[in-house]
Amino acid sequence: MSALETQSAPSSQDAAPVRPRWQTIIIRPETMTLILLVLGVFAGGLLSPYFLDINYILKSFTLYAEVAMVALVLTMVIIAGEIDLSPAANMALSACVFAWMQQAGIPIPVAVAIGLASGVLMGAINAFFAIALQLPSIIVTIGTLTLYRGLAQIIAGDKSIRVPEWFIGIDKIMLAGIPLPAVIFIVLAIVLGVVLGGTIFGRQIYQIGTNEIAARHAGIRSARIKLILFLLIGFVAAAAGIMTASRLGSVRYDLALGQELQMVLMAMLGGTYIFGGRGTILGTFLAAWLLVIVSTGMIVANVLPAVQLVVLGGLLIVSIVATNFIYSRAQR
Amino acid sequence: MLKKSLFGLALGLTMATGAFAQDPLSIVYVGKNTGNPYFDSITGGFVDACKELGCEFEFVAPPTAEATSQIPFIEAQIQRGVDVIAIAPNSPDALNQVLDDAKSKGILVLTVNGDLTGNESHRDATILPVNFDIVGKDQVEMVGSLIGYEGEIAILSATTEAPDQNKWIVGMNETLANDPKYAKMKLVATVYGDDQPEKSTTEMEALLSNYPNLKGVIAPTTVGIAAAAQVVQSRGIASTVHVTGLGLPSEMRDFVKDGTVTAFQLWSPYNEGWLAAHFAKGVKEGTIKNEVGSTFEVPNLGTVTINAGNSINTQAELTTFNAENIDDFNF
């Protein structure tokens, strides 16, 4: 949002009249996501009488909360002009490291800390290749996604590692009737939303993504900011992995397999521009709920999986077309 | 705000859903993944049984067989308020928590065609096709009947570590050593095709050149038996070397029709669905006790016993497929 405002501010002084408020609202990409979300809720209600149950929807959200948390940070990484496809593998490896440690007799809090630290380390490895060596982050993180998954398989083998009984069930803990993973997601969204939309640091992220060279000339330390983002996504991915371990009660190397696409999907559905510079936390926040509503609505109505895939694919296309259309209109 | 309005809607709906409680028994089968013809056959058993028993049946499955992909589907069935969840689990333990949820809601949880090995407490009972202890003996009898209980035989298995196959091979060796009926049969080699068509073909050709007097081959794996049959077919030696084992009727149909393979075995996935539906109905209505050792009657299958670990087998022996009955099976 701040990027849009800063861009349009000087031009409005020159010639174009100030856009009416309703127009500035309607051209925001999140508006599209919100409309789809409302439509999704209605469609779900029509499809199945069992769908419109807030407890069920919140419970279903816990299945996606871990991935959605990472998608929030991924949104910031994409806005900064980079991408990270390794967080799902990071989730698996961090969870395996954690489970392996606690199985070896290390106290749970220490094992959690080591798991989180390993996630940060994985973020640092990505950052080293993408920032210090200036390699394209899409290639680097496709490489590390395979590497981290492979290491997880070396640690866990084909077996699953159990976690202690008392550690199981983060999704059963309720705060004011909302499952803990959903609460964590909401709090993280608020914090990151404020950081991205309301701080200098956030504005600098947009500027790096819009034009990194210009940003550097303007004195923005782009390498440092990108490093922080890679470390942050590594940390959040590790936390998500350990939360998944608590939800499932066991850890396998194939935890969150293929979920990196869900994360990218959430960011894209929320109107984040894949080439950087544009996007908001609010958009990804709404997109995560949209994805849960649509998937859950179709699953509880026993819609054929093939149809579900078609609908999800269609949604993504609609949102990308809409995002590009809106941005191209907004720039006129 | 959105949540508040949803909550209001939900309140209204809870009353509506209460009215569905008197519906007929509803059973859902959660498959490993969609597009797997093997599950069509199991589903067929459920469908036919539910037609007779007057219960509602639905089949659902995720698009991929990934470990956690079944979880949202199970959650959805709990929400829909089904009475019985039957499942072919994609993971021995990732489903523990959600299956516990289902059980705590009073849903009968059955694993069908696959079990939660090591986590059996998270389901009520398991329905498996056959007691794997007797597969080896059945297979030896099969090959013996084909070669006149006399001559050299060999085994073409999957990988050296495959647990099921290794269990069956032990059974074959014991049967050959201890049962005088098979005294004139000699096991000359056990080879491994790794469940890859190419390697299985190479191993089969090596068997034929190393043991020119070979009369029978047991391939207790669907990939192995198809590869072995292919070799025999292309060499035109079906009258001297008899291939049998465990195979899928759909893959073996042509070999049986042209006489390359006389007979082979597997179980009937259809019966798993048929039995599971009858068992579920009986347990839910109180006519069947889900206790180890208790027995119940299933039409077409006779008396069925609940074995140790609440494990139920659909058949005492393997089903033999030959030219007469192979067209009845489509998996």
XYZ file of C-alpha atoms in Angstrom:
663
model
C 0.000 0.000 0.000
C 2.749 2.385 0.879
C 4.441 1.717 -2.450
C 1.336 2.641 -4.363
C 0.862 5.829 -2.426
C 4.428 6.989 -2.710
C 4.383 6.307 -6.413
C 1.181 8.094 -7.176
C 1.773 11.050 -4.886
C 4.083 13.120 -7.126
C 2.094 12.476 -10.298
C -1.119 13.622 -8.720
C 0.482 16.956 -8.059
C 1.416 17.362 -11.706
C -1.652 16.631 -13.727
C -4.066 13.852 -12.890
C -6.900 14.663 -10.521
C -6.919 12.879 -7.188
C -8.594 9.518 -7.488
C -11.876 9.210 -5.596
C -11.679 7.111 -2.462
C -13.920 4.306 -3.771
C -11.581 3.904 -6.717
C -8.482 3.612 -4.590
C -10.217 0.916 -2.602
C -11.481 -1.004 -5.579
C -8.129 -1.048 -7.366
C -6.436 -2.660 -4.399
C -5.665 -6.297 -5.241
C -6.835 -7.466 -1.798
C -10.332 -6.321 -2.708
C -10.448 -9.095 -5.289
C -9.294 -11.619 -2.702
C -11.898 -10.392 -0.230
C -14.683 -10.654 -2.822
C -13.589 -14.191 -3.692
C -13.471 -15.031 0.014
C -17.042 -13.865 0.561
C -18.188 -15.724 -2.551
C -16.328 -18.811 -1.300
C -18.168 -18.729 2.011
C -21.533 -18.511 0.245
C -20.624 -21.213 -2.269
C -19.430 -23.496 0.526
C -22.695 -22.959 2.393
C -24.687 -23.830 -0.700
C -22.595 -26.921 -1.463
C -22.956 -28.584 1.912
C -25.106 -28.037 5.002
C -22.140 -29.061 7.164
C -19.840 -26.284 5.992
C -21.020 -23.123 7.771
C -19.761 -24.062 11.202
C -17.176 -21.645 12.536
C -15.595 -24.286 14.746
C -15.138 -26.600 11.787
C -13.657 -23.847 9.637
C -11.237 -22.830 12.389
C -10.298 -26.456 12.945
C -9.703 -26.905 9.230
C -7.597 -23.783 9.231
C -5.170 -25.405 11.677
C -4.269 -27.854 8.894
C -3.099 -24.920 6.783
C -1.913 -22.526 9.515
C 1.725 -23.643 9.429
C 2.033 -23.181 5.691
C 0.100 -19.897 5.881
C 2.560 -18.522 8.472
C 5.443 -19.137 6.113
C 3.444 -17.635 3.240
C 3.255 -14.352 5.175
C 7.037 -14.076 5.338
C 7.345 -15.374 1.792
C 5.195 -12.435 0.708
C 7.853 -10.061 2.071
C 10.626 -12.041 0.369
C 8.778 -11.861 -2.954
C 8.101 -8.137 -2.541
C 11.856 -7.679 -2.054
C 12.363 -9.252 -5.477
C 13.562 -12.646 -4.287
C 11.821 -15.992 -3.813
C 12.307 -18.915 -1.461
C 11.031 -22.328 -2.515
C 12.825 -24.212 0.268
C 10.660 -23.445 3.357
C 8.606 -26.646 3.088
C 11.787 -28.720 3.036
C 13.103 -26.502 5.834
C 9.975 -27.378 7.855
C 10.717 -31.074 7.387
C 14.417 -30.839 8.212
C 13.906 -28.583 11.256
C 11.192 -30.894 12.537
C 13.427 -33.920 11.958
C 16.333 -32.242 13.767
C 14.025 -31.374 16.654
C 12.490 -34.854 16.835
C 15.877 -36.528 16.562
C 17.296 -34.396 19.390
C 14.421 -35.031 21.756
C 14.567 -38.736 20.974
C 18.253 -38.699 21.876
C 17.246 -37.495 25.328
C 17.772 -33.748 24.991
C 15.095 -31.795 26.916
C 12.245 -30.584 24.707
C 12.860 -26.823 25.110
C 16.495 -27.268 24.101
C 15.483 -29.498 21.183
C 12.985 -26.861 20.036
C 15.690 -24.204 20.211
C 18.073 -26.358 18.192
C 15.322 -27.010 15.633
C 14.648 -23.280 15.308
C 18.377 -22.559 15.047
C 18.727 -25.107 12.268
C 15.922 -23.330 10.416
C 17.740 -20.015 10.721
C 20.924 -21.707 9.502
C 19.070 -23.002 6.452
C 17.887 -19.448 5.781
C 21.489 -18.265 6.104
C 22.654 -20.844 3.547
C 20.025 -19.607 1.082
C 21.064 -16.020 1.782
C 24.743 -16.823 1.243
C 24.106 -18.155 -2.261
C 21.442 -15.631 -3.232
C 23.034 -12.501 -1.786
C 26.772 -13.042 -1.336
C 27.201 -15.069 -4.522
C 24.481 -13.137 -6.397
C 22.852 -16.320 -7.720
C 19.159 -16.254 -8.712
C 17.226 -17.210 -5.605
C 14.770 -19.376 -7.557
C 17.617 -21.661 -8.668
C 19.356 -21.592 -5.283
C 16.237 -22.503 -3.346
C 15.189 -25.249 -5.767
C 18.613 -26.685 -5.009
C 18.364 -26.295 -1.263
C 14.784 -27.596 -1.247
C 16.143 -30.893 -2.564
C 19.163 -30.732 -0.263
C 17.155 -30.062 2.927
C 14.623 -32.763 2.068
C 17.454 -35.199 1.424
C 19.114 -34.397 4.749
C 15.778 -34.884 6.492
C 15.546 -38.327 4.942
C 19.074 -39.143 6.083
C 18.165 -38.170 9.663
C 14.770 -39.863 9.834
C 15.157 -42.610 7.260
C 11.886 -44.111 6.103
C 10.629 -44.339 9.663
C 8.744 -41.788 11.655
C 10.040 -40.281 14.879
C 7.469 -40.006 17.652
C 7.213 -36.981 19.912
C 6.174 -37.315 23.554
C 2.460 -37.516 24.315
C 2.338 -34.186 26.178
C 3.896 -32.358 23.245
C 1.144 -33.520 20.872
C -1.887 -31.390 20.099
C -1.006 -27.715 19.594
C -4.138 -27.529 17.459
C -6.258 -28.683 20.407
C -5.217 -25.722 22.576
C -7.910 -23.046 22.401
C -7.530 -19.337 23.089
C -10.940 -17.635 23.245
C -12.364 -20.459 21.172
C -9.703 -20.137 18.467
C -7.121 -22.898 18.000
C -3.596 -21.813 18.940
C -2.076 -22.224 15.430
C -4.721 -19.859 14.024
C -3.984 -17.368 16.829
C -0.270 -17.524 16.081
C -1.015 -16.952 12.405
C -3.228 -13.943 13.119
C -0.704 -12.377 15.522
C 2.143 -12.942 13.057
C 0.045 -11.364 10.292
C -0.605 -8.265 12.404
C 3.059 -7.886 13.377
C 4.358 -8.397 9.848
C 1.596 -6.204 8.430
C 2.676 -3.341 10.667
C 6.353 -3.905 9.858
C 5.767 -4.029 6.104
C 3.146 -1.318 5.863
C 4.115 1.070 8.625
C 7.878 1.155 9.086
C 10.853 2.456 7.159
C 12.163 -1.083 7.001
C 8.958 -2.127 5.263
C 9.102 0.720 2.795
C 12.677 -0.184 1.968
C 11.557 -3.717 1.130
C 9.173 -2.332 -1.466
C 11.884 -0.075 -2.853
C 14.373 -2.923 -3.223
C 11.748 -4.958 -5.053
C 10.758 -2.118 -7.345
C 14.291 -1.172 -8.372
C 17.165 -2.578 -6.394
C 19.896 -0.521 -8.057
C 18.026 2.715 -7.487
C 17.347 1.658 -3.907
C 21.032 1.022 -3.320
C 21.933 4.402 -4.764
C 19.422 5.908 -2.387
C 21.429 4.403 0.476
C 19.247 1.392 1.258
C 21.335 -1.528 2.449
C 19.559 -4.079 0.296
C 21.876 -7.003 1.082
C 21.277 -6.598 4.812
C 17.529 -6.331 4.431
C 17.391 -9.407 2.205
C 19.555 -11.314 4.673
C 17.114 -10.463 7.467
C 14.228 -11.707 5.309
C 15.939 -15.014 4.473
C 16.794 -15.597 8.144
C 13.230 -14.698 9.155
C 11.633 -17.100 6.691
C 14.051 -19.809 7.846
C 13.030 -19.206 11.450
C 9.292 -19.138 10.755
C 9.554 -22.256 8.587
C 11.299 -24.092 11.431
C 8.606 -22.961 13.874
C 5.971 -24.145 11.404
C 7.720 -27.507 11.096
C 7.793 -28.020 14.857
C 4.130 -26.970 15.116
C 3.325 -29.587 12.468
C 5.188 -32.170 14.542
C 2.995 -31.280 17.506
C -0.168 -31.495 15.419
C 0.658 -34.859 13.811
C 2.369 -36.423 16.811
C 5.170 -37.776 14.667
C 7.776 -36.540 12.237
C 8.726 -38.015 8.899
C 11.070 -36.745 6.227
C 8.096 -36.145 3.911
C 6.447 -33.633 6.267
C 4.920 -30.749 4.235
C 6.072 -32.385 0.999
C 5.198 -30.142 -1.942
C 3.731 -27.436 0.284
C 6.037 -24.745 -1.124
C 3.530 -24.444 -3.957
C 0.724 -23.773 -1.459
C 2.819 -20.975 0.031
C 3.449 -19.366 -3.357
C -0.223 -19.870 -4.209
C -1.307 -17.986 -1.075
C 1.009 -15.077 -1.867
C -0.158 -14.928 -5.501
C -3.852 -15.222 -4.581
C -3.347 -12.285 -2.235
C -2.186 -10.065 -5.076
C 1.570 -10.202 -4.527
C 3.397 -9.412 -7.752
C 5.813 -12.246 -8.559
C 8.485 -9.859 -9.897
C 8.586 -7.898 -6.663
C 7.711 -4.426 -5.463
C 4.022 -5.000 -4.833
C 1.907 -6.981 -2.437
C 0.611 -6.822 1.104
C 0.397 -8.970 4.200
C -3.363 -8.349 4.289
C -3.656 -9.888 0.826
C -1.831 -13.070 1.820
C -3.784 -13.187 5.082
C -7.073 -13.120 3.178
C -5.757 -15.544 0.568
C -4.889 -18.102 3.235
C -8.479 -18.004 4.491
C -9.753 -18.091 0.918
C -7.757 -21.229 0.211
C -9.002 -22.919 3.379
C -12.615 -21.917 2.721
C -12.549 -23.130 -0.864
C -10.685 -26.394 -0.171
C -12.701 -27.226 2.927
C -15.991 -26.300 1.291
C -15.325 -28.669 -1.560
C -13.934 -31.493 0.568
C -16.867 -31.503 2.988
C -19.238 -31.539 0.015
C -17.359 -34.594 -1.348
C -16.526 -32.794 -4.577
C -14.271 -34.913 -6.793
C -10.562 -34.106 -6.271
C -10.151 -33.483 -9.995
C -12.823 -30.765 -9.815
C -11.147 -29.321 -6.711
C -7.861 -28.970 -8.576
C -9.621 -27.292 -11.492
C -11.308 -24.791 -9.164
C -8.063 -23.973 -7.319
C -6.189 -23.573 -10.602
C -8.976 -21.372 -11.945
C -8.858 -19.208 -8.814
C -5.144 -18.658 -9.219
C -5.506 -17.665 -12.877
C -8.360 -15.277 -12.042
C -6.367 -13.639 -9.272
C -3.208 -13.257 -11.370
C -5.125 -11.794 -14.305
C -6.962 -9.466 -11.930
C -3.760 -8.405 -10.156
C -2.012 -7.574 -13.414
C -5.056 -5.789 -14.792
C -5.436 -3.738 -11.634
C -1.774 -2.776 -11.550
C -1.697 -1.813 -15.206
C -4.813 0.344 -14.707
C -3.353 1.867 -11.561
C -0.219 2.955 -13.358
C -2.033 4.949 -16.054
C -17.276 -9.443 11.767
C -17.318 -12.166 9.180
C -16.750 -14.711 11.892
C -19.602 -13.363 13.978
C -22.091 -13.675 11.145
C -20.774 -17.139 10.383
C -21.263 -18.064 13.981
C -24.883 -17.020 13.797
C -25.392 -19.115 10.706
C -23.695 -22.028 12.411
C -26.019 -21.820 15.374
C -29.009 -22.057 13.085
C -27.508 -25.003 11.313
C -26.676 -27.097 14.340
C -30.399 -27.527 14.888
C -30.868 -28.523 11.265
C -28.078 -31.105 11.400
C -29.585 -32.654 14.491
C -32.519 -33.736 12.363
C -30.268 -35.928 10.225
C -29.429 -38.195 13.140
C -32.003 -40.828 12.223
C -30.616 -41.299 8.714
C -29.539 -44.756 7.573
C -26.038 -45.857 8.544
C -23.532 -43.863 6.529
C -20.195 -45.381 5.601
C -17.357 -43.604 3.861
C -14.235 -45.198 2.440
C -11.147 -42.980 2.214
C -8.854 -44.354 -0.464
C -5.128 -43.798 -0.777
C -5.553 -41.641 -3.869
C -7.871 -41.181 -6.822
C -7.385 -42.922 -10.131
C -6.326 -46.252 -8.659
C -8.311 -49.118 -10.250
C -7.550 -51.411 -7.304
C -9.793 -49.219 -5.126
C -12.621 -49.318 -7.661
C -12.880 -52.978 -6.873
C -12.953 -52.472 -3.081
C -15.509 -49.701 -3.570
C -17.616 -52.076 -5.679
C -17.844 -54.404 -2.689
C -18.969 -51.568 -0.425
C -21.544 -50.346 -2.931
C -23.123 -53.758 -3.458
C -23.172 -54.528 0.262
C -24.748 -51.163 1.075
C -27.436 -51.762 -1.542
C -28.396 -54.934 0.291
C -27.977 -53.618 3.818
C -29.648 -50.284 3.149
C -26.770 -48.073 4.227
C -25.325 -45.010 2.541
C -21.879 -45.267 1.061
C -19.415 -42.785 -0.336
C -15.870 -43.055 -1.607
C -13.504 -40.118 -1.228
C -9.773 -39.862 -1.797
C -7.140 -37.165 -2.031
C -5.439 -36.540 -5.366
C -2.076 -37.755 -4.064
C -1.054 -40.563 -1.715
C 1.123 -38.245 0.379
C 1.231 -39.039 4.126
C -0.987 -36.201 5.387
C -3.217 -35.731 2.347
C -6.040 -37.782 3.867
C -6.353 -35.633 7.006
C -8.685 -32.908 5.624
C -10.838 -35.653 4.113
C -11.200 -37.403 7.460
C -11.954 -34.073 9.190
C -14.644 -33.430 6.596
C -16.249 -36.827 7.196
C -16.284 -36.194 10.948
C -17.976 -32.870 10.257
C -20.498 -34.553 7.968
C -21.352 -36.843 10.842
C -20.792 -40.203 9.158
C -21.123 -43.351 11.277
C -18.236 -45.363 9.866
C -14.894 -44.308 8.406
C -13.080 -47.022 6.513
C -9.646 -46.045 5.283
C -6.645 -47.368 3.400
C -4.092 -45.317 5.358
C -1.294 -43.495 3.552
C 0.764 -43.346 6.710
C 1.103 -45.653 9.694
C 1.082 -42.752 12.178
C 0.375 -39.308 10.692
C -3.359 -40.009 10.976
C -3.284 -40.962 14.663
C -4.651 -37.684 16.011
C -7.458 -37.227 13.506
C -8.537 -40.859 13.799
C -8.641 -40.442 17.574
C -10.911 -37.440 17.026
C -13.192 -39.579 14.887
C -13.288 -42.353 17.488
C -14.061 -39.889 20.264
C -17.106 -38.755 18.252
C -18.367 -42.339 18.255
C -17.358 -43.074 14.678
C -16.305 -46.645 13.941
C -12.826 -46.503 12.385
C -11.762 -49.414 10.191
C -8.613 -49.808 8.157
C -9.262 -51.705 4.966
C -6.509 -53.139 2.749
C -3.641 -51.796 4.850
C -3.144 -51.228 8.547
C -1.658 -48.719 10.982
C 1.263 -50.981 11.780
C 2.527 -50.139 15.253
C -0.415 -47.778 15.934
C -3.269 -50.267 15.964
C -4.908 -48.583 18.961
C -5.993 -45.681 16.739
C -8.483 -47.795 14.785
C -11.220 -50.186 15.874
C -10.476 -53.060 13.537
C -8.613 -53.872 10.351
C -9.830 -55.788 7.331
C -7.064 -57.408 5.329
C -7.459 -59.641 2.305
C -5.813 -62.808 3.552
C -3.736 -64.210 6.360
C -0.216 -63.646 5.022
C 1.053 -66.694 6.935
C -0.464 -69.064 4.415
C 0.469 -67.318 1.165
C 3.741 -69.248 0.799
C 2.031 -72.622 1.214
C -0.748 -71.700 -1.215
C 1.779 -70.648 -3.832
C 3.758 -73.887 -3.549
C 0.551 -75.869 -3.990
C -0.279 -73.735 -7.021
C 3.016 -74.361 -8.815
C 2.997 -78.021 -7.734
C -0.382 -78.606 -9.350
C 0.891 -77.017 -12.565
C 4.070 -79.135 -12.873
C 2.698 -82.415 -11.509
C 4.501 -82.060 -8.146
C 7.834 -82.961 -9.680
C 10.849 -81.038 -11.000
C 12.913 -77.880 -10.541
C 11.286 -74.614 -9.542
C 12.571 -71.086 -8.900
C 11.291 -67.943 -7.194
C 11.358 -64.499 -8.821
C 10.682 -62.010 -6.050
C 10.601 -58.226 -5.610
C 13.465 -56.612 -3.657
C 15.643 -58.447 -1.165
C 14.118 -56.373 1.659
C 10.416 -56.546 0.697
C 8.842 -57.650 4.012
C 5.713 -59.333 2.629
C 7.543 -61.224 -0.090
C 10.251 -62.383 2.310
C 7.636 -63.670 4.708
C 6.020 -65.639 1.883
C 9.367 -67.013 0.662
C 10.096 -68.333 4.158
C 6.686 -70.025 4.030
C 7.479 -71.553 0.634
C 10.796 -72.953 1.854
C 9.205 -74.437 4.966
C 6.417 -76.039 2.976
C 8.845 -77.565 0.476
C 11.072 -78.921 3.239
C 8.399 -80.314 5.537
C 5.476 -81.465 3.421
C 6.101 -84.912 1.811
C 3.618 -84.003 -0.924
C 6.240 -81.697 -2.422
C 9.279 -83.955 -1.821
C 10.014 -84.347 -5.527
C 10.054 -80.600 -6.140
C 13.386 -78.824 -5.879
C 13.834 -75.088 -5.355
C 16.959 -74.287 -7.390
C 17.119 -70.493 -7.102
C 15.551 -67.402 -5.542
C 16.221 -64.236 -7.541
C 15.119 -60.623 -7.147
C 13.743 -58.388 -9.908
C 13.388 -55.367 -7.581
C 9.823 -54.834 -8.860
C 11.260 -53.266 -11.999
C 10.069 -54.725 -15.320
C 13.546 -54.612 -16.944
C 15.435 -56.175 -14.059
C 12.704 -58.792 -13.587
C 12.940 -59.697 -17.287
C 16.743 -60.022 -17.107
C 16.536 -62.198 -14.002
C 13.916 -64.415 -15.642
C 16.079 -64.896 -18.751
C 19.077 -65.713 -16.546
C 17.006 -68.335 -14.727
C 16.068 -69.987 -18.018
C 19.678 -70.174 -19.253
C 21.158 -71.273 -15.906
C 18.554 -73.970 -15.238
C 17.559 -75.615 -18.518
C 15.432 -78.176 -16.659
C 13.374 -75.519 -14.902
C 9.707 -76.444 -14.874
C 8.066 -73.799 -12.724
C 8.558 -70.197 -11.582
C 6.762 -68.552 -8.666
C 6.718 -64.743 -8.891
C 4.908 -63.480 -5.759
C 4.798 -59.897 -7.022
C 2.651 -58.305 -9.711
C 5.619 -56.801 -11.571
C 7.613 -60.034 -11.484
C 4.856 -62.302 -12.718
C 4.035 -60.008 -15.637
C 7.724 -59.814 -16.656
C 8.199 -63.579 -16.337
C 5.071 -64.246 -18.405
C 6.332 -61.842 -21.051
C 9.617 -63.768 -21.369
C 7.826 -67.111 -21.600
C 5.401 -65.716 -24.161
C 8.089 -64.271 -26.431
C 10.126 -67.489 -26.314
C 7.057 -69.667 -26.839
C 7.984 -72.094 -24.049
C 4.715 -72.079 -22.115
C 4.389 -75.847 -22.397
C 7.698 -76.508 -20.588
C 7.990 -73.634 -18.093
C 4.967 -72.779 -15.953
C 4.801 -69.270 -14.546
C 2.554 -68.502 -11.600
C 2.525 -66.224 -8.583
C 0.586 -63.158 -7.446
C -0.690 -60.915 -10.205
C -3.364 -58.433 -11.165
C -6.072 -59.894 -13.425
C -6.002 -56.755 -15.560
C -2.284 -57.164 -16.285
C -2.403 -60.938 -16.693
C -5.565 -61.295 -18.774
C -3.820 -61.546 -22.151
C -1.279 -64.083 -20.876
C -4.064 -66.269 -19.519
C -6.130 -65.981 -22.701
C -3.269 -67.092 -24.966
C -2.237 -69.912 -22.646
C 1.118 -68.482 -21.503
C -0.082 -68.621 -17.904
C -2.537 -71.296 -16.773
C -3.363 -69.871 -13.379
C -2.140 -67.355 -10.817
C -3.367 -66.009 -7.519
C -4.246 -62.910 -5.560
C -7.060 -61.945 -3.292
C -10.348 -60.304 -4.070
C -10.369 -56.603 -3.183
C -14.108 -56.677 -3.833
C -14.591 -58.946 -0.828
C -12.759 -56.495 1.438
C -15.401 -53.856 0.749
C -18.194 -56.412 0.979
C -16.983 -57.694 4.351
C -16.176 -54.257 5.768
C -19.692 -52.988 5.076
C -21.307 -56.044 6.682
C -18.985 -55.849 9.671
C -19.590 -52.112 10.157
C -23.355 -52.517 9.995
C -23.245 -55.404 12.461
C -21.036 -53.602 14.977
C -23.066 -50.399 14.774
C -26.324 -52.259 15.326
C -24.908 -54.411 18.069
C -25.277 -57.757 16.299
C -21.504 -58.211 15.984
C -19.135 -57.908 18.923
C -15.833 -56.336 17.918
C -13.805 -58.628 20.176
C -10.933 -60.963 19.423
C -12.264 -64.466 18.923
C -15.871 -63.622 18.186
C -17.364 -64.760 14.902
C -20.022 -63.516 12.521
C -21.669 -64.571 9.282
C -21.171 -62.721 6.011
C -23.225 -63.743 2.957
C -21.026 -65.433 0.294
C -18.009 -65.509 2.632
C -19.328 -67.767 5.388
C -18.219 -67.545 8.994
C -15.597 -64.898 9.692
C -13.484 -64.778 12.856
C -11.951 -61.718 14.462
C -8.273 -62.565 14.908
C -5.683 -61.202 17.297
C -5.323 -57.419 17.117
C -8.922 -57.067 15.874
C -7.721 -58.187 12.471
C -10.178 -59.724 10.034
C -9.290 -61.575 6.845
C -11.701 -61.733 3.946
C -10.550 -65.110 2.750
C -8.846 -68.147 4.226
C -7.000 -68.874 0.991
C -5.883 -66.915 -2.021
C -8.209 -66.568 -5.011
C -6.996 -68.460 -8.072
C -7.520 -66.779 -11.425
C -7.669 -68.844 -14.621
C -9.204 -68.698 -18.093
C -12.655 -69.434 -16.711
C -13.008 -66.662 -14.152
C -10.530 -63.956 -15.160
C -13.143 -61.924 -17.023
C -15.088 -61.515 -13.790
C -12.357 -59.312 -12.313
C -11.506 -55.821 -13.455
C -8.784 -54.572 -11.127
